[in-house]
Amino acid sequence: GNFKDQLIPALTAEFSGHSNLFRTNNYETHVHFKIAYPEDAPEIKLERFSPAAKGFTFKGKLLETGDLIFGNGGFNGSTQTKVENGQVLNRQNKISVEGIQTDLFIGQLANLRSAPGQQIKFAKASFGGLNIENGKVDFQIESNRSVLIEKGRFSWCDGKVEAPAIRLTSGAEDYNLILYCDRLNLAKVLEQFSAAQVEAEGELNGKIDLRYQNGILSFDDGFLYSTPGEPGKIRMVDTEILTAGVPKDTPQYTQMELARKALEDYDYSWAKLNFTTEGEDVLLKMQLDGKPANPLPFVYRKDIGSFARIEAGVEGSRFQGIRLDVNFRLPLNKLMQYKDLIRMIQQEKE
């Protein structure tokens, strides 16, 4: 037989089967089905299948085949689900996953258990202002209440990120995930977090600790550091943000003004970024050790015990070494737009 959904005209379903119900022993009914959705068909509003998915759409080629068996031994079956060039979007919250590819086999449908080593790939994904590429996730569906993420990896900021195994269990509200980062571009990391517009040489390694607890995502003392023995250069474009809100004619303003001028062209011997969370904000601390590439318009005044800015045309000071600590406070949900995605997952589990 065939089935057409008037709400989704491009979706087709075919089914066939046979039954030996008239046998007194070992009766069974076998059903084979095929569900298809072409790649060039209009996008599907996912809220038609679940109210929790409001705002999300799907587009891409979908093919699902399966065999169902009903009998005096109970119910069982298997399904094969293929997605090619899939795309999931939430335009309002700037969430997108594109180039989705998967070939999922569930061999024990009654227990909703797949074979290990299932894989889903995507070409790129965006969560607010954060963008990742070339993602691969190996997983196993263990039951209708448990999914084992065997490992994950993706490209970010011209480098590689890997995630170890983690088990997702229905009803659990506390997870810790460590992302191991290798050779991330310093300038692009700062740009991704909307911390600053910079031109920078150098790569970062380290780990980012993420925690999900009761619907809240946070950073737990993550750090990235420059490759040992590989110095670099950083030029910050929008340095005015460092002195914004600091009263002039105060020692704090002069200190920030000196740091601002130094960061316009700074040669570092090492760099480090620390990530923590306070409330709903990400606290990003950038530590640099090195020296300004050019003289700065400041001189040390013994009478006040600190540096003072000098007038234009007067030769400034050439610093042989300055360690800079620059702090940024960034709204996490604005960066990642993650709350609606988590809300959808929570409602789906209910």
Coordinates of N, CA and C in Angstrom, one line a residue, residues 28 32 59 75 84 100 123 137 154 165 168 178 180 197 228 262 298 301 312 335 339 344:
E28 N 2.7 -15.2 12.9 CA 3.4 -14.0 12.8 C 2.8 -13.1 11.7
H32 N 6.9 -4.7 5.9 CA 8.0 -4.0 5.4 C 7.5 -2.6 5.0
K59 N 15.4 20.1 6.1 CA 15.4 20.0 4.7 C 16.5 19.0 4.3
F75 N 6.9 -8.5 19.8 CA 7.2 -7.5 18.7 C 8.7 -7.3 18.6
E84 N 20.9 12.4 3.8 CA 21.9 13.0 2.9 C 21.7 14.5 2.8
I100 N 24.2 17.4 6.9 CA 24.0 16.3 7.8 C 24.0 15.0 7.0
A123 N 28.6 19.1 7.9 CA 29.6 20.0 7.3 C 29.9 21.2 8.1
V137 N 30.3 12.4 14.9 CA 30.0 11.9 16.2 C 29.7 10.4 16.1
F154 N 35.5 17.8 15.8 CA 35.1 18.8 14.8 C 36.2 19.8 14.6
A165 N 34.1 10.1 25.5 CA 32.8 9.4 25.6 C 32.0 10.0 26.7
L168 N 24.4 9.9 27.7 CA 23.2 10.7 27.9 C 22.0 9.9 28.3
I178 N 34.5 17.5 28.6 CA 35.8 18.2 28.3 C 36.1 18.2 26.8
Y180 N 38.9 18.8 24.1 CA 40.4 18.9 24.0 C 40.7 19.6 22.7
Q197 N 38.2 42.4 18.3 CA 38.7 42.3 16.9 C 40.2 42.4 16.9
P228 N 54.2 26.1 23.4 CA 55.5 26.5 24.0 C 56.6 26.6 23.0
A262 N 49.6 49.3 24.3 CA 50.5 48.1 24.1 C 49.9 47.1 23.2
F298 N 54.2 56.9 27.3 CA 54.1 56.9 28.7 C 55.5 57.0 29.3
R301 N 56.8 58.2 36.5 CA 56.9 59.4 37.3 C 57.1 58.9 38.8
A312 N 52.0 64.4 22.6 CA 52.4 63.9 21.3 C 53.7 64.7 20.9
L335 N 25.8 34.5 23.0 CA 26.8 34.0 22.1 C 26.3 32.7 21.4
K339 N 19.7 28.3 24.8 CA 18.6 28.0 25.8 C 17.4 27.4 25.1
M344 N 13.9 22.7 24.0 CA 13.3 21.7 23.1 C 13.6 20.3 23.5

